Short mmCIF file of C-alpha atoms and ligand atoms in Angstrom, two decimals:
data_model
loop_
_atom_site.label_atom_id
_atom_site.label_comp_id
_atom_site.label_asym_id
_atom_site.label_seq_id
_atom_site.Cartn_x
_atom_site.Cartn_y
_atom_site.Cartn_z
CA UNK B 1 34.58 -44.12 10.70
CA UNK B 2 33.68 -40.51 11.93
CA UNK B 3 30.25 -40.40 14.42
CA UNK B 4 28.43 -37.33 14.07
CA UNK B 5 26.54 -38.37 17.91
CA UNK B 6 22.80 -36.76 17.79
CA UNK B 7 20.18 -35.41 20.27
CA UNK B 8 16.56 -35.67 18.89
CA UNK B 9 14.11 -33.84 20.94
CA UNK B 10 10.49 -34.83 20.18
CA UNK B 11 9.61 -38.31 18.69
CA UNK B 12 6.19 -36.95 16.57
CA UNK B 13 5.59 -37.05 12.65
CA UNK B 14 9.01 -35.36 11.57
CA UNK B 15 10.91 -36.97 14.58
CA UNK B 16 9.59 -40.93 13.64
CA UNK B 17 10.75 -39.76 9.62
CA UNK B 18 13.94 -38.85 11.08
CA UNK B 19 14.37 -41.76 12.87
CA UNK B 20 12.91 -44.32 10.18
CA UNK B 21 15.26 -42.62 7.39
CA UNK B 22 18.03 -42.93 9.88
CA UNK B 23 17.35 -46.29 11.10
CA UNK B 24 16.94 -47.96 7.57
CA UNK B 25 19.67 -46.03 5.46
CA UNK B 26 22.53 -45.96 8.08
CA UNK B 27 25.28 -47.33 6.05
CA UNK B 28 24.48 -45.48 2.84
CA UNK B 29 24.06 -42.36 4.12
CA UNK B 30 27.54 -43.02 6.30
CA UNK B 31 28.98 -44.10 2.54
CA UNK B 32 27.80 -40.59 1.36
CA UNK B 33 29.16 -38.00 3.86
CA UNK B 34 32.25 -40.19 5.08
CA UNK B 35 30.60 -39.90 8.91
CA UNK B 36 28.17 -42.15 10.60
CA UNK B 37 25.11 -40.24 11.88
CA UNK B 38 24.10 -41.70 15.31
CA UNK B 39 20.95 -41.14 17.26
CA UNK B 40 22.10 -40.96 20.76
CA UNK B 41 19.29 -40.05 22.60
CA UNK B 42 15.75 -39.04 22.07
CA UNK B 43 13.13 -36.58 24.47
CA UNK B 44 10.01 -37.51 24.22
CA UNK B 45 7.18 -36.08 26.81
CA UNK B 46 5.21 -39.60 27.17
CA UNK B 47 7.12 -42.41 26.76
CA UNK B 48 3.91 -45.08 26.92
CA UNK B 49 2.41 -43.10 23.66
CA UNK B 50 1.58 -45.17 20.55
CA UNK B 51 4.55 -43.95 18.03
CA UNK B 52 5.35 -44.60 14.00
CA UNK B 53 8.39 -45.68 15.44
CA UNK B 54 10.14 -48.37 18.04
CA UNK B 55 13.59 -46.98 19.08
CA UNK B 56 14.81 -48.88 21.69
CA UNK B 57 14.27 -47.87 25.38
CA UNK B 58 17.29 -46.60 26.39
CA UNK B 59 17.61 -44.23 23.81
CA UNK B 60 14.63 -42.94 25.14
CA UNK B 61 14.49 -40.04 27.60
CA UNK B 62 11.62 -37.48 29.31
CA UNK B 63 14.23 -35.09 29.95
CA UNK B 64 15.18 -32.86 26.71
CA UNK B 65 17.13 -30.38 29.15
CA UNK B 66 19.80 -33.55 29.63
CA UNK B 67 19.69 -34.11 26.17
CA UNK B 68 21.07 -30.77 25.23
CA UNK B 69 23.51 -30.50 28.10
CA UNK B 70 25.10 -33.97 27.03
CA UNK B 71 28.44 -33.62 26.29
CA UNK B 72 28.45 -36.39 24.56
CA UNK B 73 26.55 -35.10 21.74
CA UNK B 74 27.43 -33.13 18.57
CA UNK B 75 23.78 -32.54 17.66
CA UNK B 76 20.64 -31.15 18.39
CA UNK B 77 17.70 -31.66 16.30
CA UNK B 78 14.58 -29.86 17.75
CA UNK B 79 11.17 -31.08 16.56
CA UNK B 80 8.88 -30.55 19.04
CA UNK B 81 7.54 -26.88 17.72
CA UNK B 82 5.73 -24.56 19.51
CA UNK B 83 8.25 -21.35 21.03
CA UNK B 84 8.55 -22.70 24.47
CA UNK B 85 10.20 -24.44 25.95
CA UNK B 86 11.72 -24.98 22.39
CA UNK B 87 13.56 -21.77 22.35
CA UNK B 88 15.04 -21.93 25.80
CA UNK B 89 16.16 -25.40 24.33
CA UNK B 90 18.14 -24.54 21.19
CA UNK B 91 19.77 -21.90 23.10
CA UNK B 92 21.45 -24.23 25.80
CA UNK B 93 22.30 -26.45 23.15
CA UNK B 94 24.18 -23.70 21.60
CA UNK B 95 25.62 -22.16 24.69
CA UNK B 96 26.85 -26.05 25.03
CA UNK B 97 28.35 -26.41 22.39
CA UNK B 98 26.31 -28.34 19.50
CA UNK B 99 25.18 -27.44 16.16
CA UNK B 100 21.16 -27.22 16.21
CA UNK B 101 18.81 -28.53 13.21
CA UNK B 102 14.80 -27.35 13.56
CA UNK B 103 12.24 -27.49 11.56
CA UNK B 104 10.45 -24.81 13.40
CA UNK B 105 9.22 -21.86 11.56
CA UNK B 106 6.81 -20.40 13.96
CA UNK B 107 9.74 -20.40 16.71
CA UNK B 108 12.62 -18.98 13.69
CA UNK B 109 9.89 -16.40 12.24
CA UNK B 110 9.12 -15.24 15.58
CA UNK B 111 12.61 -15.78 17.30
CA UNK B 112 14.87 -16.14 14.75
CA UNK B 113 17.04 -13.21 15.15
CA UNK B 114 17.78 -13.77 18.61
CA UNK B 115 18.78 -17.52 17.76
CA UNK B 116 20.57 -16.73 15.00
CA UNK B 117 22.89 -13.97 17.15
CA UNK B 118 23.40 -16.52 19.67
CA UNK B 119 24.14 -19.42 17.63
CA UNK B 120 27.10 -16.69 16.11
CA UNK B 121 28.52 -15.44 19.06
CA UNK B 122 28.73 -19.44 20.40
CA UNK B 123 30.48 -19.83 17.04
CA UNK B 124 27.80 -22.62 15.93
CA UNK B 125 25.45 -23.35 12.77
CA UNK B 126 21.84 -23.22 13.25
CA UNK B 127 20.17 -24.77 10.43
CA UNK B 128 16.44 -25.01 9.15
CA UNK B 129 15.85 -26.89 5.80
CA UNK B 130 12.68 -28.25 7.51
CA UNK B 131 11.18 -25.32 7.89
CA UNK B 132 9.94 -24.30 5.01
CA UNK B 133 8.42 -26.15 2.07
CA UNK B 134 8.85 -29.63 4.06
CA UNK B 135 10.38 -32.41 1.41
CA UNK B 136 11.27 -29.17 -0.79
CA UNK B 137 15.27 -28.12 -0.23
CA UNK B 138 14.35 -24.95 -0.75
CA UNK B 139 16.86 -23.19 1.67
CA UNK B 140 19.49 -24.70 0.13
CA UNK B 141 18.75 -23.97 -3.18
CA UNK B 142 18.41 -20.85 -2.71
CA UNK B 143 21.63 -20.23 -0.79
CA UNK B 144 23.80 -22.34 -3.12
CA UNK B 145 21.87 -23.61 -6.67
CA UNK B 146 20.90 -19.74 -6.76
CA UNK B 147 23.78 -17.71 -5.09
CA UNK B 148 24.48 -16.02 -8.25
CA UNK B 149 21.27 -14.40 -8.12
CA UNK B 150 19.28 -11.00 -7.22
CA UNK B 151 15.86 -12.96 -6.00
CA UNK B 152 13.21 -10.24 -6.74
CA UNK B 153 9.96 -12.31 -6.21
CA UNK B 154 8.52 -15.07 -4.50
CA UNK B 155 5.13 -16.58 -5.01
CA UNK B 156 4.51 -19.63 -3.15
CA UNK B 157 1.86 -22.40 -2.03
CA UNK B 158 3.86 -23.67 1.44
CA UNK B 159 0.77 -24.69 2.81
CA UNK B 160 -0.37 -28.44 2.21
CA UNK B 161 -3.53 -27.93 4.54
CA UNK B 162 -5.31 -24.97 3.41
CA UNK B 163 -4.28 -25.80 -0.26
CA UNK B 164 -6.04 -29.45 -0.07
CA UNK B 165 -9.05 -27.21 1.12
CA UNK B 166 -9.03 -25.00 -1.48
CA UNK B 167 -8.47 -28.08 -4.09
CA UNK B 168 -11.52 -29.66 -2.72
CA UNK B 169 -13.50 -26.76 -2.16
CA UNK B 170 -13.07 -26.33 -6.41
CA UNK B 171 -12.75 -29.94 -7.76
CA UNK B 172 -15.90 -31.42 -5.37
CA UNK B 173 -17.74 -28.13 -5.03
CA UNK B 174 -18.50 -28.39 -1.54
CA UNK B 175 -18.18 -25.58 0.82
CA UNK B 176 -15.09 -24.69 3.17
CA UNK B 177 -16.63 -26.84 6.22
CA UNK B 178 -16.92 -30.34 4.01
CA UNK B 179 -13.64 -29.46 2.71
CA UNK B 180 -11.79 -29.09 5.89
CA UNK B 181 -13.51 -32.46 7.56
CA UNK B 182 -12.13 -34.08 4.41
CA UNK B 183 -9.07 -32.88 5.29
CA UNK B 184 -8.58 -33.99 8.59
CA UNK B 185 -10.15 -37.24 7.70
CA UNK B 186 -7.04 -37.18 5.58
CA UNK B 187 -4.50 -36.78 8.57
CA UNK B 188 -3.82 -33.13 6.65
CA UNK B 189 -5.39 -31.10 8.98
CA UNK B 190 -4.18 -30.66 13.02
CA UNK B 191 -7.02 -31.25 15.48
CA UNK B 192 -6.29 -27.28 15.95
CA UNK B 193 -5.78 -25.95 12.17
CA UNK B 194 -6.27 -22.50 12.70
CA UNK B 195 -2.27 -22.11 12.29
CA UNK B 196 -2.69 -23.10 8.55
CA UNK B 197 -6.19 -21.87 7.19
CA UNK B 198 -5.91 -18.59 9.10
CA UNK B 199 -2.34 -18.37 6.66
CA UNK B 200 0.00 -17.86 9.94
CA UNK B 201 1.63 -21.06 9.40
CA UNK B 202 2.69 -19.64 5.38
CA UNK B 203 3.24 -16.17 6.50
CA UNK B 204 6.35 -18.02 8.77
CA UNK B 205 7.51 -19.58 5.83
CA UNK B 206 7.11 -16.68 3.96
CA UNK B 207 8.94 -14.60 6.34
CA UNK B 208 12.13 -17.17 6.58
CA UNK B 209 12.21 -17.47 2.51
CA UNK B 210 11.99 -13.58 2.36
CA UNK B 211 14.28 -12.93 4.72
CA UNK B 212 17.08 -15.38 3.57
CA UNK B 213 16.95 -14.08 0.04
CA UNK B 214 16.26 -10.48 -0.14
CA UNK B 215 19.79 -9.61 2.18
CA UNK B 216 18.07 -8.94 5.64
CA UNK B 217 15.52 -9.53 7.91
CA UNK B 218 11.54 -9.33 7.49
CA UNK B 219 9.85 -8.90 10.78
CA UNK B 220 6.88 -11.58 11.29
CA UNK B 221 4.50 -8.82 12.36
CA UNK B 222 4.99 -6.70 9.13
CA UNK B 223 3.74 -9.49 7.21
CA UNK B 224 0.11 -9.12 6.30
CA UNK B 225 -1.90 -12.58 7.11
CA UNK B 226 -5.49 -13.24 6.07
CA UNK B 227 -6.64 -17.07 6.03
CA UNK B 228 -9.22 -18.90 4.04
CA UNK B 229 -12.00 -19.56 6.59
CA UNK B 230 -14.15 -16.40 4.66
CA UNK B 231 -14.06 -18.30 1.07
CA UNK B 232 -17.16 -19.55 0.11
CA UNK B 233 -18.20 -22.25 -2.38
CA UNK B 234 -19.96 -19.42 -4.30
CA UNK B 235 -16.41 -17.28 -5.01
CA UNK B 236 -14.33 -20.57 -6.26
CA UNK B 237 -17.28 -20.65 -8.55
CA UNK B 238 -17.35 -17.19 -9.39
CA UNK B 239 -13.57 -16.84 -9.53
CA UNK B 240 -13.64 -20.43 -12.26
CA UNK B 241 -16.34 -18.59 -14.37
CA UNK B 242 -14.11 -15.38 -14.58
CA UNK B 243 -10.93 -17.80 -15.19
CA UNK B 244 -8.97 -17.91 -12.35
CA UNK B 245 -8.32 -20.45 -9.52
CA UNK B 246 -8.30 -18.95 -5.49
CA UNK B 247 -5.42 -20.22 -3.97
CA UNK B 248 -3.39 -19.24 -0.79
CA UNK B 249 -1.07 -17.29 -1.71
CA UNK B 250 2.50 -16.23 0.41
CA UNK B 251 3.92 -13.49 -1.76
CA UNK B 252 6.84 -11.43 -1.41
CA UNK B 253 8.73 -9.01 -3.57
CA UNK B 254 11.45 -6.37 -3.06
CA UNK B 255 11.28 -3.32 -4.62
CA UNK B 256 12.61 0.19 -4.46
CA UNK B 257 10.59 1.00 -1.80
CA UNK B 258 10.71 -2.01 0.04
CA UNK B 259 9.67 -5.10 0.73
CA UNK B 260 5.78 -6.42 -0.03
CA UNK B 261 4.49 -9.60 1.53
CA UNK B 262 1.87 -10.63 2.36
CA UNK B 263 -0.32 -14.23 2.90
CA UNK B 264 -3.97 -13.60 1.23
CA UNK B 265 -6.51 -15.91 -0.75
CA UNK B 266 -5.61 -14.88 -4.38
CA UNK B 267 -6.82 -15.23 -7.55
CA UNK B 268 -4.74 -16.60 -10.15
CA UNK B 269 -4.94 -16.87 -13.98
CA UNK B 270 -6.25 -20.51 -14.60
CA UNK B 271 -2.40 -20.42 -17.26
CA UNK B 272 -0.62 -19.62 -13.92
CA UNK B 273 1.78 -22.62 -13.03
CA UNK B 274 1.04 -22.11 -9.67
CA UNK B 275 -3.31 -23.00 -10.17
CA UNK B 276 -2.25 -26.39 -11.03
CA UNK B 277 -0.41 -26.78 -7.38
CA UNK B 278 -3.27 -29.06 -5.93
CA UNK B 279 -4.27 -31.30 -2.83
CA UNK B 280 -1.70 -31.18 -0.21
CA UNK B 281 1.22 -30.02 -2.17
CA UNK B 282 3.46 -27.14 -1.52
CA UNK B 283 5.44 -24.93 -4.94
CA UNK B 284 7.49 -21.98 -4.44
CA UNK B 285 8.39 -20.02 -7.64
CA UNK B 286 11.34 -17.41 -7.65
CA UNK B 287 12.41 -14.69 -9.81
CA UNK B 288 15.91 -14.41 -10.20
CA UNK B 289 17.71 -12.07 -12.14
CA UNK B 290 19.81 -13.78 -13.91
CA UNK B 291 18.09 -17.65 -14.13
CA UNK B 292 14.79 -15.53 -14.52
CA UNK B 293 11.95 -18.00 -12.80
CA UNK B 294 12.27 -21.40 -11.48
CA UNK B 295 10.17 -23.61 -9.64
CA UNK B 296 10.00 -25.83 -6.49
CA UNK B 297 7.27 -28.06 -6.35
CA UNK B 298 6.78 -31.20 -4.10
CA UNK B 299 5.35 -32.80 -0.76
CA UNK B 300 5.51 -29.95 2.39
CA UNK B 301 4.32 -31.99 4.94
CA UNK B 302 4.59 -35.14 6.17
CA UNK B 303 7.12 -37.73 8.35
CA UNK B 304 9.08 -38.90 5.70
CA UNK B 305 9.63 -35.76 3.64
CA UNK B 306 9.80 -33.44 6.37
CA UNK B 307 12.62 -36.11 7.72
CA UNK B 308 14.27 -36.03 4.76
CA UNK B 309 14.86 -32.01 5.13
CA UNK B 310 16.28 -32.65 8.52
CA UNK B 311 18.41 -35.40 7.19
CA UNK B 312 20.12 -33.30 4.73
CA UNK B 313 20.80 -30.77 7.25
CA UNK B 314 22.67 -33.41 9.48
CA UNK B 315 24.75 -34.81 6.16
CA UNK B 316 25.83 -31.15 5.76
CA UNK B 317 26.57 -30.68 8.95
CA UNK B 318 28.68 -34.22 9.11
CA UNK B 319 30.45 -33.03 5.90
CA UNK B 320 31.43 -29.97 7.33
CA UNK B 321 32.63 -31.12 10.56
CA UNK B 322 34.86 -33.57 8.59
CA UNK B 323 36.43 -31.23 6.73
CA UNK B 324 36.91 -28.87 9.27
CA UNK B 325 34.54 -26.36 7.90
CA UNK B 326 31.96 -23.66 8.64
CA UNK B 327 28.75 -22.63 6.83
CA UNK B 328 28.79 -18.77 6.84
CA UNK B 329 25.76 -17.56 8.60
CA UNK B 330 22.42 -17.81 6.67
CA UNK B 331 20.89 -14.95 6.99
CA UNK B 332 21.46 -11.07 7.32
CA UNK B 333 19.99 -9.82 10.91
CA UNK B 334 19.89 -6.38 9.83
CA UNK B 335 15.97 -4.92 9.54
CA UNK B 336 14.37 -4.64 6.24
CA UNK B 337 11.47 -2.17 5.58
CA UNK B 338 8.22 -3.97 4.74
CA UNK B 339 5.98 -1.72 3.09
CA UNK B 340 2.45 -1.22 4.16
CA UNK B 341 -0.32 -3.37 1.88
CA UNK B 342 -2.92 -1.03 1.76
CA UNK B 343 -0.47 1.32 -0.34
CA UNK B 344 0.18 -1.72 -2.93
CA UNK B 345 -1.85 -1.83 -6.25
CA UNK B 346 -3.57 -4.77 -7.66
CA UNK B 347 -6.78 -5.78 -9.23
CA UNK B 348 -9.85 -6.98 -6.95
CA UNK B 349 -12.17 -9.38 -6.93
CA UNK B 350 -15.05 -7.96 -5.27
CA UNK B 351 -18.33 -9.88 -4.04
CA UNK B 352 -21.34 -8.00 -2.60
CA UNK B 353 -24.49 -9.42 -1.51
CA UNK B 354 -27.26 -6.93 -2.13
CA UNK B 355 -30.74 -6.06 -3.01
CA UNK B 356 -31.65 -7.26 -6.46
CA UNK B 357 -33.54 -3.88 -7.59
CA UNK B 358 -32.60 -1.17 -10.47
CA UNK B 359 -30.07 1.33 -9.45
CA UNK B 360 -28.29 -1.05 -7.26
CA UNK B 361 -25.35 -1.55 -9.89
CA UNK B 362 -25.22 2.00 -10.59
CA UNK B 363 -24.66 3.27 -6.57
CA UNK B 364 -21.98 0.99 -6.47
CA UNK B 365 -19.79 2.13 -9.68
CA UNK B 366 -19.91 5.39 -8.40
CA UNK B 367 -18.84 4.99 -5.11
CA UNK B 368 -15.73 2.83 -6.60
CA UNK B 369 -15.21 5.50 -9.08
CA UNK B 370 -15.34 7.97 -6.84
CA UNK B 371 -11.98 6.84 -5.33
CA UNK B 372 -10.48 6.18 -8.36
CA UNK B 373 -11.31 2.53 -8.29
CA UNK B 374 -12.53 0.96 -11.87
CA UNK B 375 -14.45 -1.57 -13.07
CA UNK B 376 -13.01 -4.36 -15.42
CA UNK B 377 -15.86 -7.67 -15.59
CA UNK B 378 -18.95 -7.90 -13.73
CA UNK B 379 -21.36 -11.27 -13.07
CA UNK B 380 -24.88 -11.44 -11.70
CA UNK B 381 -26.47 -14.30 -12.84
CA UNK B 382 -29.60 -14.71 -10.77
CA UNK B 383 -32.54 -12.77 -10.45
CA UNK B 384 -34.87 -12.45 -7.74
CA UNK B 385 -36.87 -8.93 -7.86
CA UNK B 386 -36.28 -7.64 -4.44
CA UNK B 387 -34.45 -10.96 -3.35
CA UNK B 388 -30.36 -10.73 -2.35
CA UNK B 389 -27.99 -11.40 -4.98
CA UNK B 390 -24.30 -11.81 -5.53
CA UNK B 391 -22.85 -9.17 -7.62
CA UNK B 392 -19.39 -9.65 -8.45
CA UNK B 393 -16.62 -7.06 -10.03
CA UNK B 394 -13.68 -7.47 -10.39
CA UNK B 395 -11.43 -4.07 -10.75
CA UNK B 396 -8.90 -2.74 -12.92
CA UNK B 397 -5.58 -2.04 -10.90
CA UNK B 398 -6.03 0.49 -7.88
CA UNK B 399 -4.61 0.76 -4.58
CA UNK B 400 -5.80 -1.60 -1.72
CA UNK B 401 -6.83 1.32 0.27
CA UNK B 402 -8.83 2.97 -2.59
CA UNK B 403 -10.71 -0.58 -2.85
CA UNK B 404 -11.31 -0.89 1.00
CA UNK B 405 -12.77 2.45 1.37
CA UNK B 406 -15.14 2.09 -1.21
CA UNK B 407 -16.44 -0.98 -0.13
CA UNK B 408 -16.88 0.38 3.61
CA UNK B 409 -18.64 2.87 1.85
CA UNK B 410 -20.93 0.13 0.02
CA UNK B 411 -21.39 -1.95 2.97
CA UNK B 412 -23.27 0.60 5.32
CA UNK B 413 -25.45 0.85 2.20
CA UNK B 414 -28.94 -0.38 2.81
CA UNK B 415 -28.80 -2.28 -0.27
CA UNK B 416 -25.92 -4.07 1.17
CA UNK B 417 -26.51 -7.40 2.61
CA UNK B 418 -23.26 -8.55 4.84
CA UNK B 419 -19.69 -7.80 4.40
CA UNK B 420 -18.26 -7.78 1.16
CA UNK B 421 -15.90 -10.39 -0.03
CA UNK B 422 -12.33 -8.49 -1.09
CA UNK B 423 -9.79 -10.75 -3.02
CA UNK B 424 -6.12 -9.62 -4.84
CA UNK B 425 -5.96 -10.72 -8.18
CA UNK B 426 -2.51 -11.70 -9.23
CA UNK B 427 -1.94 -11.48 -12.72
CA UNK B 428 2.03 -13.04 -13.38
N1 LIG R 1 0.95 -27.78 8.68
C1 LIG R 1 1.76 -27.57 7.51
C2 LIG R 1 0.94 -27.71 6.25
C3 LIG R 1 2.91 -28.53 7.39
O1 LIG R 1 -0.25 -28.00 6.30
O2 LIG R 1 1.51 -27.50 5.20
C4 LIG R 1 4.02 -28.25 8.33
O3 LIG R 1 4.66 -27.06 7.98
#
């Protein structure tokens, strides 16, 4: 039987899933794409470090520069993240001949164009199921299950941290500091999550899945990021009693005058299929023209269905090889124009904290009218004469800018007490 020989570089969470799936399916999988799939040799940095996994030593190497020089090797599957030395990696590998399989979205979102030239002109496939939506095959479906297609939206959860935050935050009403110890008491959260609750982690996703379905590519930088770190117990409240869920929310659409996205806590109708996403789960839900919308759901993290990605890509890859075949390059390099957010419309959520005394309400309608800006529901609930209260509006649709101004305007108000809360409302 064929040997598709493979390089793993890094031996963490996605690397032990790799290995364990590889390790305990061999002959099945082999059965399944006519090839057996072989780890060769693994790079690890420490090789006395407590793993999932117990490969045997001489598979083992600290030097992930001979891996991808090997000539023995048809394979290179990075998983050790970060952009360096991981880029410098998968481009020797490459420029020596192998195919490459990541699961690195910060390094692709960032990088991506240059790898994706260079793994062209070296006349190999680079390929990334991994990288977004972990366990999800997103990539694939939407290069082959919806080829047919014109794919004019995407809303998507493709964060498993920040969403078990968020899920906590609502369903044990604690505030976003309990809720992110419970999540790394979980194992959900890295010892560093500012990658996922500051949203840079989905805006990577978001920019891969944009870019491979709207026909070009979607600069990182022009996606607009904001995390969940500002969300307070009191606005999941807030947003419940008004009957929506807050959720972290990667959207992206094209449109006539370009392409939107952008990564933002959003509210979302309590009916939306996407508020019933919860705990560490990831969903991505696509418009397409012709099969209208269809959903992803499932687990976007984690050893074994992150592995399971990778896995796939090395079965395709195997299948190819054996028939002599090439996957057509993924994505189109050429630069798509991402339009600026403060242009877009929506509704707002707005939350002030100000001066419980007559009047109050009144300044603050007119400053939001005076930009055009109007008012849809309103909530204060407490009352303490002179105290500070939460006021909350939420608008009818305006542009972002319109909205921002105004509240600038409100905040250097002396009535004003701290910086307004400003959420999008997404309605469908
Ligand atoms: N850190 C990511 C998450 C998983 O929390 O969803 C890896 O992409």
């Amino acid at each position: 039987m064929k040997q598709l020989k493979i390089g793993l570089l890094g031996l963490g969470q996605v690397g032990s899933g790799v290995y364990s799936i590889l390790n305990s399916k061999g002959t099945e999988l082999a059965r399944k794409c006519g090839t057996r799939l072989l780890i060769s040799k693994i790079a690890v940095r420490n090789t006395s470090k407590r793993r999932l996994v117990a490969p045997k030593r001489s598979l083992i190497t600290t030097s992930a520069l001979s891996i991808v020089r090997d000539p023995e090797l048809d394979v290179v599957v990075e998983l050790i993240g970060g952009i360096h030395p991981a880029k410098e990696l998968i481009l020797a590998a490459l420029r020596s001949g192998k195919d490459v399989v990541t699961a690195n979205k910060a390094l692709l979102a960032e990088h991506g164009r240059d790898l994706f030239r260079e793994a062209q002109r070296c006349g190999r496939t680079l390929l990334f199921e991994a990288s977004v939506g972990g366990g999800i095959p997103i990539i694939k479906a939407t290069r082959e299950g919806l080829a047919a297609n014109r794919i004019r939206s995407i809303h998507s959860i493709i964060n498993g941290t920040s969403n078990y935050v968020l899920t906590k935050m609502a369903s044990s009403h604690v505030d976003f500091k309990e809720a992110l110890s419970m999540a790394q008491k979980k194992g959900y959260a890295e010892a560093n999550p500012k990658l996922d609750l500051e949203g840079i982690d989905s805006a990577h996703k978001l920019t891969l899945l944009s870019s491979l379905v709207f026909g070009g590519w979607v600069r990182f930088q022009d996606v607009f990021v904001t995390g969940i770190s500002s969300i307070r117990s009191e606005d999941v409240s807030f947003a419940e009693e008004f009957g929506y869920t807050i959720k972290l929310l990667a959207i992206a659409k094209k449109t006539r005058s370009g392409i939107e996205a952008h990564v933002r806590p959003t509210l979302l109708p309590k009916s939306h299929v996407l508020s019933n996403v919860n705990g560490s789960y990831n969903a991505i839900l696509m418009h397409g023209d012709e099969v209208g919308d269809i959903l992803f759901y499932g687990r976007g993290a984690g050893s074994l269905p992150t592995g399971s990605a990778v896995v796939s890509d090395l079965i395709d890859l195997a299948r190819m090889k054996r028939e002599g075949l090439k996957l057509p390059a993924p994505l189109h390099l050429n630069r798509l124009h991402v339009r600026n957010v403060s242009v877009l419309e929506s509704r707002f959520y707005l939350r002030f904290h100000v001066v419980d005394q007559p009047g109050v309400l009144a300044r603050i309608s007119r400053i939001l009218g005076g930009r055009h800006v109007s008012i849809s529901d309103v909530i204060q609930k407490e009352r303490k004469i002179g105290g500070v209260v939460p006021l909350i509006l939420l608008t009818h649709k305006a542009p972002e800018r319109s909205v921002l101004r105004a509240v600038q305007a409100i905040d250097r108000l002396s009535i004003a007490k701290g910086k307004t809360q400003v959420f999008w409302i997404e309605e469908s």
